[in-house]
Coordinates of C-alpha atoms in Angstrom, one line a residue:
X1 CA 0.0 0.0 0.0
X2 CA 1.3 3.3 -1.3
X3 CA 2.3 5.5 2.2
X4 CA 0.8 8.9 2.4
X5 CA 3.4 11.3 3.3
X6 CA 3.5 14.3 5.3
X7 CA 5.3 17.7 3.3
X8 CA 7.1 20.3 5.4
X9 CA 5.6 24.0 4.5
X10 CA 7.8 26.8 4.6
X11 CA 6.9 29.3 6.9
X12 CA 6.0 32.8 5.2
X13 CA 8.9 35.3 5.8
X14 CA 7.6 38.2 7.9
X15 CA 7.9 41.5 6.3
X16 CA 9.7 43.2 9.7
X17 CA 11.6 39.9 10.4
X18 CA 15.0 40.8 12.5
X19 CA 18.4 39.5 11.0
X20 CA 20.1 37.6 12.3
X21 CA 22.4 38.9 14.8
X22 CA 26.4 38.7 14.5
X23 CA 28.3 36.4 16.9
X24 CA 30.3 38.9 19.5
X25 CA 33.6 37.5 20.5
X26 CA 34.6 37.8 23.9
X27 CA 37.1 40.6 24.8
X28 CA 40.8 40.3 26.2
X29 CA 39.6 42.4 29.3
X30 CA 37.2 41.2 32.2
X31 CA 35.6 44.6 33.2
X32 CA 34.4 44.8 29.5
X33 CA 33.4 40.7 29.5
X34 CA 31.7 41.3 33.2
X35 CA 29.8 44.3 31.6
X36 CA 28.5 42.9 28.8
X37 CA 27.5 39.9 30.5
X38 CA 25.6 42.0 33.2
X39 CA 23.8 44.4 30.6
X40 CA 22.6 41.5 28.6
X41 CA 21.2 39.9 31.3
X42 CA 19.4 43.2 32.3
X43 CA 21.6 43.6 35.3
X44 CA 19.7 40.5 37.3
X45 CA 20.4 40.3 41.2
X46 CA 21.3 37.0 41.0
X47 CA 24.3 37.3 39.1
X48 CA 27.1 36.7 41.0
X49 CA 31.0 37.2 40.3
X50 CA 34.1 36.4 41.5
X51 CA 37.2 38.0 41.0
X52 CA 40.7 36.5 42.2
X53 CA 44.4 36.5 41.5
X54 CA 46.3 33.4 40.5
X55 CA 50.1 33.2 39.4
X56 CA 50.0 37.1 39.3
X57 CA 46.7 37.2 36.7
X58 CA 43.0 38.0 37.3
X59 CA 40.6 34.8 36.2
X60 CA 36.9 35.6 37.1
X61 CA 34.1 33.1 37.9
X62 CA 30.5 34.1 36.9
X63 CA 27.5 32.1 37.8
X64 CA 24.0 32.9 38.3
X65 CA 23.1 32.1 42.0
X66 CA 19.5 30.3 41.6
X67 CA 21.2 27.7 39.2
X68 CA 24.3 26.3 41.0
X69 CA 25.6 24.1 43.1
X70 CA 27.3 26.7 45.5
X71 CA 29.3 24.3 47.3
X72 CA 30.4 22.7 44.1
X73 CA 32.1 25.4 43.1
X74 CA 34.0 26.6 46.0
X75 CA 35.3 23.0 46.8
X76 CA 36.1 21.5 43.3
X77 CA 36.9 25.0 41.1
X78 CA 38.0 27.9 43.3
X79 CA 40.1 25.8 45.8
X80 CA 41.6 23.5 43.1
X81 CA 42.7 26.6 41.0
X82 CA 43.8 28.8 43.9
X83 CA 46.0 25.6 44.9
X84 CA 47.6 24.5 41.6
X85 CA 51.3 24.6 41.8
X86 CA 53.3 27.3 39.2
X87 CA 56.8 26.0 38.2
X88 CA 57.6 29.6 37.0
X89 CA 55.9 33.0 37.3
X90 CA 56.5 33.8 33.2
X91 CA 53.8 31.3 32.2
X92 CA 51.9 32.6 28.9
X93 CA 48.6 33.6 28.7
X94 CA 47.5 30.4 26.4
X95 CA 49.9 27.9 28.8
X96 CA 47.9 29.0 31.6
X97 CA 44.2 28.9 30.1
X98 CA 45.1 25.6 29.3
X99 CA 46.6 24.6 32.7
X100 CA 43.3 26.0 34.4
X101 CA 41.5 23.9 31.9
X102 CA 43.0 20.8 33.5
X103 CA 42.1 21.7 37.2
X104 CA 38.9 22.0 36.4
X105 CA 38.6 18.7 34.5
X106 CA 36.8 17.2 37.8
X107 CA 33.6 18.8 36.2
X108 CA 31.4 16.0 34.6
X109 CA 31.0 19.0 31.6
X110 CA 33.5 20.9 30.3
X111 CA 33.7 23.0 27.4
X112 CA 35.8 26.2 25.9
X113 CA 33.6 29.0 24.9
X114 CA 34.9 32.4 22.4
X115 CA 31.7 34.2 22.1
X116 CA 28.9 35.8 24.2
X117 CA 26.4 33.9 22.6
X118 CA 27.4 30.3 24.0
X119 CA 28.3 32.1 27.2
X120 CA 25.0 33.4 28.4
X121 CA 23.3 30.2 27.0
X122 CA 25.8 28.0 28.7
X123 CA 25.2 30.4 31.9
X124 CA 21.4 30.3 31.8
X125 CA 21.8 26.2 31.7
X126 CA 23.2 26.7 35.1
X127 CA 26.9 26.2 34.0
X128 CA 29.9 28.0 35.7
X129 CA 31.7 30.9 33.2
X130 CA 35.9 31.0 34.2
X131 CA 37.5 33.9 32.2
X132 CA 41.7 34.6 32.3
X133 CA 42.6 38.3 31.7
X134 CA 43.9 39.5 28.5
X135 CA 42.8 36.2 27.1
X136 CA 39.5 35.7 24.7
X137 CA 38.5 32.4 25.4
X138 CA 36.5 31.1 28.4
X139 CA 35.7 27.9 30.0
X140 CA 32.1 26.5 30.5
X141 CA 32.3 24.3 33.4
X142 CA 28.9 22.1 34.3
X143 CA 27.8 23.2 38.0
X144 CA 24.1 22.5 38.3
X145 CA 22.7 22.7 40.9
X146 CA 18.9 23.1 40.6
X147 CA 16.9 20.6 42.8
X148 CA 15.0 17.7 40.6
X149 CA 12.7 15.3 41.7
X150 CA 13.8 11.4 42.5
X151 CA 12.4 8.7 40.6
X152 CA 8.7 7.9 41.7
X153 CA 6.4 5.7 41.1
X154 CA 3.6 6.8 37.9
X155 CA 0.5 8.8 38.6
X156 CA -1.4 8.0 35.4
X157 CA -0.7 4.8 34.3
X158 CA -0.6 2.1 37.5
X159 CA 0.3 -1.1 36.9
X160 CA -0.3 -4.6 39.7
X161 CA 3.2 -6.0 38.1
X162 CA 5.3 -4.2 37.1
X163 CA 8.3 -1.7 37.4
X164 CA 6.9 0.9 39.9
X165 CA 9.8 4.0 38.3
X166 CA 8.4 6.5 36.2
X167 CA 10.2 9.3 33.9
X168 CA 11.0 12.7 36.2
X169 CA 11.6 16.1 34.5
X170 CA 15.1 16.0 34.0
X171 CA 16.1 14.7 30.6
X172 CA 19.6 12.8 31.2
X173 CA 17.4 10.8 34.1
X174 CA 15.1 9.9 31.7
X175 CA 17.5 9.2 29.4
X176 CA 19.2 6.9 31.6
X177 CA 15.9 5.1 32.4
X178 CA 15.6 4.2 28.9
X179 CA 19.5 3.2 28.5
X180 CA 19.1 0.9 31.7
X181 CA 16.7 -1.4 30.1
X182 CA 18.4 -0.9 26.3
X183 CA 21.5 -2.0 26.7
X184 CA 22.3 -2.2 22.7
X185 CA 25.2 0.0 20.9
X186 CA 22.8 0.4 17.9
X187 CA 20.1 2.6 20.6
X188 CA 20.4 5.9 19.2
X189 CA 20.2 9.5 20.4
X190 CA 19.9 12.8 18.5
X191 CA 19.9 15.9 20.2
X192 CA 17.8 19.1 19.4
X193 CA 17.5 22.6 20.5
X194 CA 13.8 24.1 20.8
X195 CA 12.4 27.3 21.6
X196 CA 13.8 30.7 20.9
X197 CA 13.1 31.8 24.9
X198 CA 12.9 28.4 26.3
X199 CA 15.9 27.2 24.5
X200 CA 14.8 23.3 25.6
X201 CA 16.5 20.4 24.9
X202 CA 14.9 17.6 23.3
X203 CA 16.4 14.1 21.9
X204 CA 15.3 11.8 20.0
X205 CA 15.9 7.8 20.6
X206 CA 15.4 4.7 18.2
X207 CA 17.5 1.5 17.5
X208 CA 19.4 2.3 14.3
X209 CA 18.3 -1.1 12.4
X210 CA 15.2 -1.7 14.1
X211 CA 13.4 2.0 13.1
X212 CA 12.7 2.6 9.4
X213 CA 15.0 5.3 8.5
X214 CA 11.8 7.0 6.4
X215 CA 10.3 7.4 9.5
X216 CA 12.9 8.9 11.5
X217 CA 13.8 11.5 8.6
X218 CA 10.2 12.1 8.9
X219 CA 10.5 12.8 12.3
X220 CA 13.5 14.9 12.1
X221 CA 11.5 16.9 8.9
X222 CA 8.7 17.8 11.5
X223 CA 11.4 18.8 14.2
X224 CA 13.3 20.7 12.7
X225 CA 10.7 22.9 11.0
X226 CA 9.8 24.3 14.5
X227 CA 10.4 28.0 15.1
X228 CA 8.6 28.8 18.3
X229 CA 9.0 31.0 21.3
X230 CA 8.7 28.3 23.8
X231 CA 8.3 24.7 24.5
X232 CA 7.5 24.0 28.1
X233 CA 6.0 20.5 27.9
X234 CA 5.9 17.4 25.5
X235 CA 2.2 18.5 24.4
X236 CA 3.9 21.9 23.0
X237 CA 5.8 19.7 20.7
X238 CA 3.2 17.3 20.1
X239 CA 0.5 19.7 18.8
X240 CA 3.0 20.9 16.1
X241 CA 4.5 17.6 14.7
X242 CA 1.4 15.5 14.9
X243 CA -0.3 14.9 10.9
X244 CA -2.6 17.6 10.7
X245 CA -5.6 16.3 10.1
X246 CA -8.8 17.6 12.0
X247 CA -9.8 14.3 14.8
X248 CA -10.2 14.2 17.6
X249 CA -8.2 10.8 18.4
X250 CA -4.4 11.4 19.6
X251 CA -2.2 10.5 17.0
X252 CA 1.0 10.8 18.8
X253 CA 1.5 8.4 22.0
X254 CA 3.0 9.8 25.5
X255 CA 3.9 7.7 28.7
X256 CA 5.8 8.5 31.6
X257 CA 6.6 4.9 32.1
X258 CA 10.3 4.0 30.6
X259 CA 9.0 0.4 30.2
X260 CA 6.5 1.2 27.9
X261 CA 8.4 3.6 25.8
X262 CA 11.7 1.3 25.5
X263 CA 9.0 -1.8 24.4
X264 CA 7.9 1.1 21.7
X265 CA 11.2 1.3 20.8
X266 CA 12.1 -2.5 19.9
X267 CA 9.0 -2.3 17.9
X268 CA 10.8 0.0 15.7
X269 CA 9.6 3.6 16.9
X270 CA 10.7 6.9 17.6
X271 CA 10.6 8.2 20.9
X272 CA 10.8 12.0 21.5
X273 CA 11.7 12.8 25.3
X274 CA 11.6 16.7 25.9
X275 CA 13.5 18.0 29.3
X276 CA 11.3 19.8 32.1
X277 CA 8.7 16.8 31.5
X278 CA 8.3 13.6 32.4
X279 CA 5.6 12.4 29.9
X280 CA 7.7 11.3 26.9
X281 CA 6.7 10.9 23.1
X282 CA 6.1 8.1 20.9
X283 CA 5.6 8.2 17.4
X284 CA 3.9 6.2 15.4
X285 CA 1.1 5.5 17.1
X286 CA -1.6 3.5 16.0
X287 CA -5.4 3.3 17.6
X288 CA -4.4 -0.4 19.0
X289 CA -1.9 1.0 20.9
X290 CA -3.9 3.3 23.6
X291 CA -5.4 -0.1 24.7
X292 CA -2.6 -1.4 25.0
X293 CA -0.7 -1.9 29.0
X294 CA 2.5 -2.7 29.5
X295 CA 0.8 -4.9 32.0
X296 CA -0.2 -6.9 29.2
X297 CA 3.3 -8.1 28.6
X298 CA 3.5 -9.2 32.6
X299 CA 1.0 -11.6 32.9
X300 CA -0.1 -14.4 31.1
X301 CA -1.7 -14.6 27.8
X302 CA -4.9 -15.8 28.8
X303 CA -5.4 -12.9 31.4
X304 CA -4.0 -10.2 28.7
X305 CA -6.4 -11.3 26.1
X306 CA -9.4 -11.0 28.5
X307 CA -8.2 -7.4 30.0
X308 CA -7.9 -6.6 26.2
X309 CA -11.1 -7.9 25.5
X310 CA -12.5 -5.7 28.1
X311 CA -10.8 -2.2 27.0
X312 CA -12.1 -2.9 23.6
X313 CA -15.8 -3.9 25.0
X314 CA -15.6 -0.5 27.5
X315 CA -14.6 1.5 24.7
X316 CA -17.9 0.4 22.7
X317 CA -20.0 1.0 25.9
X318 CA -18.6 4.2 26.5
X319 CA -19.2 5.3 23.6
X320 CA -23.0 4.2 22.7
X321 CA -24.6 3.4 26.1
X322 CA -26.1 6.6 26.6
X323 CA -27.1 7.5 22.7
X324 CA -28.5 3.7 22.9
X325 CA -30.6 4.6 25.9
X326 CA -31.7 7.9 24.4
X327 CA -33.0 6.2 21.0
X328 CA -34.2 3.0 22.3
X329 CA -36.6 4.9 24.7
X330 CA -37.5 7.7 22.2
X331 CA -38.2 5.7 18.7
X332 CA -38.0 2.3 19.5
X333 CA -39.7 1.3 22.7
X334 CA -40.7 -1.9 20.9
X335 CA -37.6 -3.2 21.1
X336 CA -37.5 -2.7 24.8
X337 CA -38.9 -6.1 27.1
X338 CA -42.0 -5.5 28.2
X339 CA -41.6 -5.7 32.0
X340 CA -38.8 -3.2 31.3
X341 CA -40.4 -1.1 29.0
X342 CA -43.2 -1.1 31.8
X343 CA -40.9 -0.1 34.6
X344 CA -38.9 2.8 32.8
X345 CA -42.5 4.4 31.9
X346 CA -43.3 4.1 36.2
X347 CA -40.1 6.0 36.4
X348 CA -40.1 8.5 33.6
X349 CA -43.5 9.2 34.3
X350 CA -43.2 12.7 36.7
X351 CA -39.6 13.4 34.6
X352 CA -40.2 17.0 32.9
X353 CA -37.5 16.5 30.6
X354 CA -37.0 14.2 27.2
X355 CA -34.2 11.8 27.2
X356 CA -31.2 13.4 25.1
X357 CA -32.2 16.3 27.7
X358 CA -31.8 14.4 30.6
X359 CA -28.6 13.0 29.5
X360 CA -27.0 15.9 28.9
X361 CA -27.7 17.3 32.3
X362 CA -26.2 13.8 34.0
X363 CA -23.7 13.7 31.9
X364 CA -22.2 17.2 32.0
X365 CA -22.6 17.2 35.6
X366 CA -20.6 14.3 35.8
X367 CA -18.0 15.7 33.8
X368 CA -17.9 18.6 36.1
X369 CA -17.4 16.5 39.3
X370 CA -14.9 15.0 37.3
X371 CA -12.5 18.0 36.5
X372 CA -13.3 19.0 40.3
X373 CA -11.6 16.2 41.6
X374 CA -8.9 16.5 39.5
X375 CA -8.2 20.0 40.1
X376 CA -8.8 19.6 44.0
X377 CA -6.2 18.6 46.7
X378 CA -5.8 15.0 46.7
X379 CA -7.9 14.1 49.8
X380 CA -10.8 16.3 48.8
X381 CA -10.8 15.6 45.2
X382 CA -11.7 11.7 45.7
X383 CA -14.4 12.8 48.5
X384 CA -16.0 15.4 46.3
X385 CA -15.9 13.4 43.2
X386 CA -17.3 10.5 44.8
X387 CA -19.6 12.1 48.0
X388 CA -20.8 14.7 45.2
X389 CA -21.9 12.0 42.5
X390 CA -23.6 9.6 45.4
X391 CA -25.5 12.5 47.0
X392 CA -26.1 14.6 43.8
X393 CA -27.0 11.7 41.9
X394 CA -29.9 10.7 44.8
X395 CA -31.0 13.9 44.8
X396 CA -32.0 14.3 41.4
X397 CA -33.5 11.1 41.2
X398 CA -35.7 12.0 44.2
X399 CA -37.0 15.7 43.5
X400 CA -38.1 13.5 40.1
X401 CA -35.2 15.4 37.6
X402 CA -33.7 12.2 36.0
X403 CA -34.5 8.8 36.2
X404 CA -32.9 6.2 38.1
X405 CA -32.2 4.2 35.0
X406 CA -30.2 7.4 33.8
X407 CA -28.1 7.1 36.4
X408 CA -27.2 3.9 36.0
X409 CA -26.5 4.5 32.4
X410 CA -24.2 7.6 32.9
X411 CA -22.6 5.6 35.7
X412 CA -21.8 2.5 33.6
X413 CA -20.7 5.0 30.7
X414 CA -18.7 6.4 33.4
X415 CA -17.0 3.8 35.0
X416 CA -16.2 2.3 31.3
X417 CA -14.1 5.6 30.6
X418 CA -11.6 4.9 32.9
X419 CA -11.2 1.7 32.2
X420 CA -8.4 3.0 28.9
X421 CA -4.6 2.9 30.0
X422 CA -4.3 5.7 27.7
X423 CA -6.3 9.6 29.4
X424 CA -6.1 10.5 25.7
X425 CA -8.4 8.5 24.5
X426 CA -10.5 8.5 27.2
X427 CA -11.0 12.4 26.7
X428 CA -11.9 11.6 23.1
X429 CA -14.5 9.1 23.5
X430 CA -15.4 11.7 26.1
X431 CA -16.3 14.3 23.6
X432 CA -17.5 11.9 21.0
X433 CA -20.3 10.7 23.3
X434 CA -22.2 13.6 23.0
X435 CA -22.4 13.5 19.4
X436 CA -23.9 9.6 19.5
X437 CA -26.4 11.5 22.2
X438 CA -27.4 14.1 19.8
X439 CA -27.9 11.8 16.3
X440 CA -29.7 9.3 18.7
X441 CA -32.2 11.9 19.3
X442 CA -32.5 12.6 16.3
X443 CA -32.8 9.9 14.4
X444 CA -32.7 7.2 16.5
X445 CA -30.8 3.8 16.0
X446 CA -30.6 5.2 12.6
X447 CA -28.8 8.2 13.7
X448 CA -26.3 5.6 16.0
X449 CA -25.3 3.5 13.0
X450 CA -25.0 6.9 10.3
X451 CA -22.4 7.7 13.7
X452 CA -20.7 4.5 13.8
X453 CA -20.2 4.3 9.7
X454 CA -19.1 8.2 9.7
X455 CA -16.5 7.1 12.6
X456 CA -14.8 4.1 10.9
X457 CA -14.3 5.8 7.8
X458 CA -12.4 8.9 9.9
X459 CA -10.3 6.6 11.6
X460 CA -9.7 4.6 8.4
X461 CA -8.9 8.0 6.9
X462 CA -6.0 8.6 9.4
X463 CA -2.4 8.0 9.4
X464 CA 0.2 8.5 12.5
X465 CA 3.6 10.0 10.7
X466 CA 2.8 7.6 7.4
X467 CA 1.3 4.8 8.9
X468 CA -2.3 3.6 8.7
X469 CA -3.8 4.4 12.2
X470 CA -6.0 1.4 12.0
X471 CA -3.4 -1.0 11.6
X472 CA -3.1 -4.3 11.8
X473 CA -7.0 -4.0 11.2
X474 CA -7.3 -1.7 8.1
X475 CA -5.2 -2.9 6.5
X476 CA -5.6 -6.2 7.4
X477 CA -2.5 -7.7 8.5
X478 CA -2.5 -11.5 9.5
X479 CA 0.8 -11.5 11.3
X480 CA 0.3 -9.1 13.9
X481 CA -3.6 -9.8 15.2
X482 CA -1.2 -12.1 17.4
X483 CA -0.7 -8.6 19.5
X484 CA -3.9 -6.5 18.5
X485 CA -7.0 -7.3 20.5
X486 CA -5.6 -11.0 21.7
X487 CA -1.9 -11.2 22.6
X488 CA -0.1 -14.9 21.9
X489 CA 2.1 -16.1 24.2
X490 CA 5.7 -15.1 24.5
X491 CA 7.5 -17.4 22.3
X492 CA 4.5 -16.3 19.8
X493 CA 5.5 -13.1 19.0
X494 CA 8.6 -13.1 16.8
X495 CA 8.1 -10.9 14.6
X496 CA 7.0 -6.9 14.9
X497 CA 4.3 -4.9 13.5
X498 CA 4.8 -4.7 9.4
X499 CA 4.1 -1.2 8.6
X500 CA 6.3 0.1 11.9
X501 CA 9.2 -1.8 10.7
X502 CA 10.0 -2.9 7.4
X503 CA 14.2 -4.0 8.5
X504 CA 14.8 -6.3 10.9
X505 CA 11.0 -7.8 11.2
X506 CA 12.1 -11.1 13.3
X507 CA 12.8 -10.0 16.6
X508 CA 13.4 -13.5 18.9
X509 CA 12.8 -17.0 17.5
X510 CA 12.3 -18.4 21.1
X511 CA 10.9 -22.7 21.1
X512 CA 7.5 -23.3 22.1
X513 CA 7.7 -24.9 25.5
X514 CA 7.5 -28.3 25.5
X515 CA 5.3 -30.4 28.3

C-alpha cells in the first residue's frame, strides 16, 4: 500500500523579520566581559562574580546564584585553581588557560567558549563561566545545581506488576531510564534545540536497524521545521509535529513509564523525550496502541487477552450506552422487554425533561465532578468526586429530575471511561459521546449506525507519521492480530508490527515450550 506522506511547508517570511544577529567575541579584558554579561542579562540580582588572582593574573568566575551548586564550586573549582602549583611565574597567557582547563577537568561537563552567545546560553543552563585576563576564550564548566525530583512511582498509568519508576523532568534521568533497560550500541540518540526563549533540549531515541530510517527523517523533517517561542511541555511539541488532520483521536503516543516507551522502541519507533517533562513521546502510534498496557506483557496470555477484551468492550459502551438509551426509549420502545419497558415508563412518568435532555444534564454534571476532583487537593478531590456524584445523583433522582435508569446508564458509561490505559483517548471518547447522544435523538438507531459508519471511515482515513492508524486491522494484517486485541504467548511473538518496521521484522525465534 502506497504510504501517504507528510510535506514540510515553509513558513511565510515576515515583512519586519530581524536579521540575524552577529556572533560577538569575547574581549581580552574582564571589566568589558563582566559588563556585557551583566547588561545582557538586564543587570539581574542574582548574578554573581568572583574575581581573584592566580600566578599574578586576574581569572573571574560568573555564575547565576538560583542555578548552581554553590558548594560545588567553592570546593572542586575555586580551591583547586587557587592551589595548583606554578613552576615559574613567566607562564603565557594560552599555557595558563590551558593549565586551568585541566584543574577544572573534575567537572562532569566541560567545554571552551569564544563568544557571548554560548556564554550566556551556557550560563542560563546553570553552567559555571571562568575567564583569564587578557585572554579571549573562556571555560564553560557544568555546575548545576537546581533541585530535581527522584524517581517515583507513575501517577497515570498504575500497573499490579510491574516496574513501579516512572520518567522525572530531567532529561539525562530519563534518558538513563531508557539506557538501563536498552542496553544495545545500535540505541540511538539525536539531540535538538527548541524554543527561541525556552531554549529546551529535546532528543530523539530509536534502534538504528530496528526504526525505518523514512520514519525517523520524517520525524527529524517535523522537528526541525519548528520556530517557536517556547516549548514548556511534550504537548507543546506534540501539537506541532502530529499529521494535521482535523480528529479528535491522539495521533502521537505519551507515557511516563520508561517500560512502555523502551518496548515502543524494539518495535521500531521513535521516541521523542523533551527535558522539564516527564511524559515522553512516541511516534507512530496506531489506535491499538492506547489499549494497549504494559501490564499486558507481565501476565499471562490468557489474562491479557481477557483485559484486552474488556478495554475494547468499555470502549464500545462508553461510547454508545447513553445514545443507545436515548433512541431506544424515544423511537423504538418496541424493542424494549415489556416488564422493562413497563418499569422505565413508572419512572419517567413525573420526569419533565426528554431523554437526550436528561442526558445531557447527568452527563455534563458528571464531567464537572470530574474535573473538580482532578483540580482539587488530593484528599478532597476523591471525596467530592465520589460524596458529590452519590448525593447529587440521589438527589436528582428524588426531586423527580432524572430517572434512576439514567443514572445507571451515565454511571456504567462512566465507569467504562476509565477503564483505557491511555487519558487520551479516554478524553476523546469523552467528547464523542455527546455527538452519539445528539444523532440518537435525532434519528434514533438510525442516527447511532449513520455515527458509527461516519466514525470508521475517519479513523480509516488517518495516518500517524505515514502509517495507517487502523493498523493491523485496516489494512488487514494477518501477522500481527497475534498482539492487536488478543496477545499470543511469549514465544509467539517473533516478529513486529509490518508497517512500523520494514528491516529487521524477526525479533526472537524463542521454542515453544515443550510439556
Amino acid at each position: 500500500m502506497k504510504r501517504r506522506t507528510w510535506k514540510p511547508v515553509k513558513p511565510a517570511k515576515k515583512e519586519n523579520q530581524e536579521t540575524p544577529k552577529e556572533i560577538k567575541p569575547l574581549a581580552t579584558d574582564l571589566k568589558i566581559n563582566q559588563e556585557t554579561i551583566s547588561q545582557s542579562l538586564g543587570n539581574s540580582a542574582d548574578i554573581v562574580t568572583r574575581e581573584f588572582t592566580v600566578n599574578q593574573k586576574k581569572v573571574m568566575i560568573i555564575f547565576l546564584e538560583a542555578l548552581v551548586n554553590k558548594d560545588h564550586i567553592q570546593h572542586y573549582l575555586i580551591e583547586q585553581i587557587i592551589n595548583l602549583e606554578w613552576k615559574t611565574d613567566a607562564v603565557s597567557n594560552d599555557e595558563m588557560f590551558q593549565q586551568l582547563k585541566s584543574a577544572s577537568i573534575s567537572a562532569s561537563e566541560l567545554n571552551e567558549i569564544d563568544n557571548f552567545q554560548d556564554l550566556l546560553m551556557d550560563l542560563l543552563d546553570g553552567n559555571s563561566i571562568l575567564l583569564l585576563d587578557e585572554y579571549p576564550k573562556g571555560l564553560s564548566i557544568e555546575s548545576n545545581g537546581v533541585k530535581e525530583r527522584g524517581v517515583e512511582s507513575p501517577t497515570t498509568q498504575q500497573v499490579v506488576r510491574g516496574p513501579k519508576d516512572s520518567f522525572t523532568e530531567t532529561l539525562t534521568t530519563n534518558i538513563g531510564l531508557v539506557r538501563k533497560r536498552l542496553k544495545d550500541p545500535n540505541l540511538r540518540l539525536e539531540s535538538r534545540i527548541l524554543g527561541q526563549k525556552t531554549q529546551t533540549k529535546v532528543s530523539l531515541i530509536y534502534l538504528h536497524g530496528v526504526a525505518s530510517p523514512e520514519i525517523v527523517e520524517e520525524v527529524r523533517r517535523r522537528i526541525d521545521r519548528i520556530n517557536v517561542d517556547f516549548i514548556l511541555e511534550s504537548g507543546n511539541l506534540e501539537e506541532l509535529i502530529q499529521d494535521k488532520t482535523y480528529t479528535l483521536f491522539p495521533t502521537v503516543f505519551n507515557s511516563e513509564r520508561p517500560d512502555e516507551i523502551s518496548a515502543g522502541i524494539l518495535k521500531g519507533k521513535i521516541a521523542i523525550m523533551i527535558d522539564g517533562t516527564p511524559f515522553v513521546l512516541l511516534v507512530p502510534a496506531l489506535f491499538v496502541d492506547f489499549f494497549h498496557s504494559s501490564e499486558d506483557y507481565y501476565q499471562r496470555n490468557d489474562i491479557s487477552t481477557f483485559i484486552r477484551g474488556l478495554r475494547f468492550l468499555a470502549f464500545f459502551l462508553a461510547l454508545l450506552t447513553p445514545s443507545t438509551y436515548i433512541a431506544l426509549t424515544t423511537f423504538h420502545p418496541e424493542m424494549i422487554p415489556t416488564i422493562l419497558l413497563v418499569s422505565l415508563a413508572a419512572q419517567r412518568e413525573g420526569i419533565p425533561f426528554p431523554a437526550l435532555v436528561e442526558a445531557l444534564m447527568m452527563e455534563i454534571t458528571f464531567e464537572l465532578l470530574r474535573e473538580a476532583g482532578i483540580r482539587l487537593p488530593t484528599p478532597i478531590g476523591s471525596a467530592i468526586s465520589i460524596v458529590g456524584a452519590l448525593v447529587l445523583g440521589q438527589a436528582a433522582v428524588d426531586a423527580g429530575i432524572v430517572s434512576a435508569t439514567m443514572v445507571i446508564v451515565v454511571s456504567l458509561t462512566a465507569i467504562c471511561s476509565f477503564i483505557f490505559p491511555s487519558y487520551s483517548l479516554s478524553i476523546s471518547v469523552r467528547l464523542l459521546r455527546f455527538g452519539f447522544m445528539i444523532a440518537a435523538a435525532t434519528l434514533g438507531l438510525f442516527g447511532i449506525f449513520v455515527g458509527i459508519l461516519l466514525l470508521a471511515l475517519h479513523l480509516t482515513s488517518l495516518r500517524s507519521f505515514g502509517i495507517p492508524y487502523l493498523a493491523p486491522f485496516a489494512p488487514f494484517i494477518p501477522q500481527d492480530q497475534g498482539d492487536a486485541v488478543i496477545r499470543k504467548p511469549k514465544w509467539g511473538l517473533v516478529t513486529r508490527p509490518r508497517l512500523v518496521n520494514q528491516r529487521d521484522i524477526r525479533r526472537e525465534d524463542t521454542p515453544k515450550p515443550k510439556p
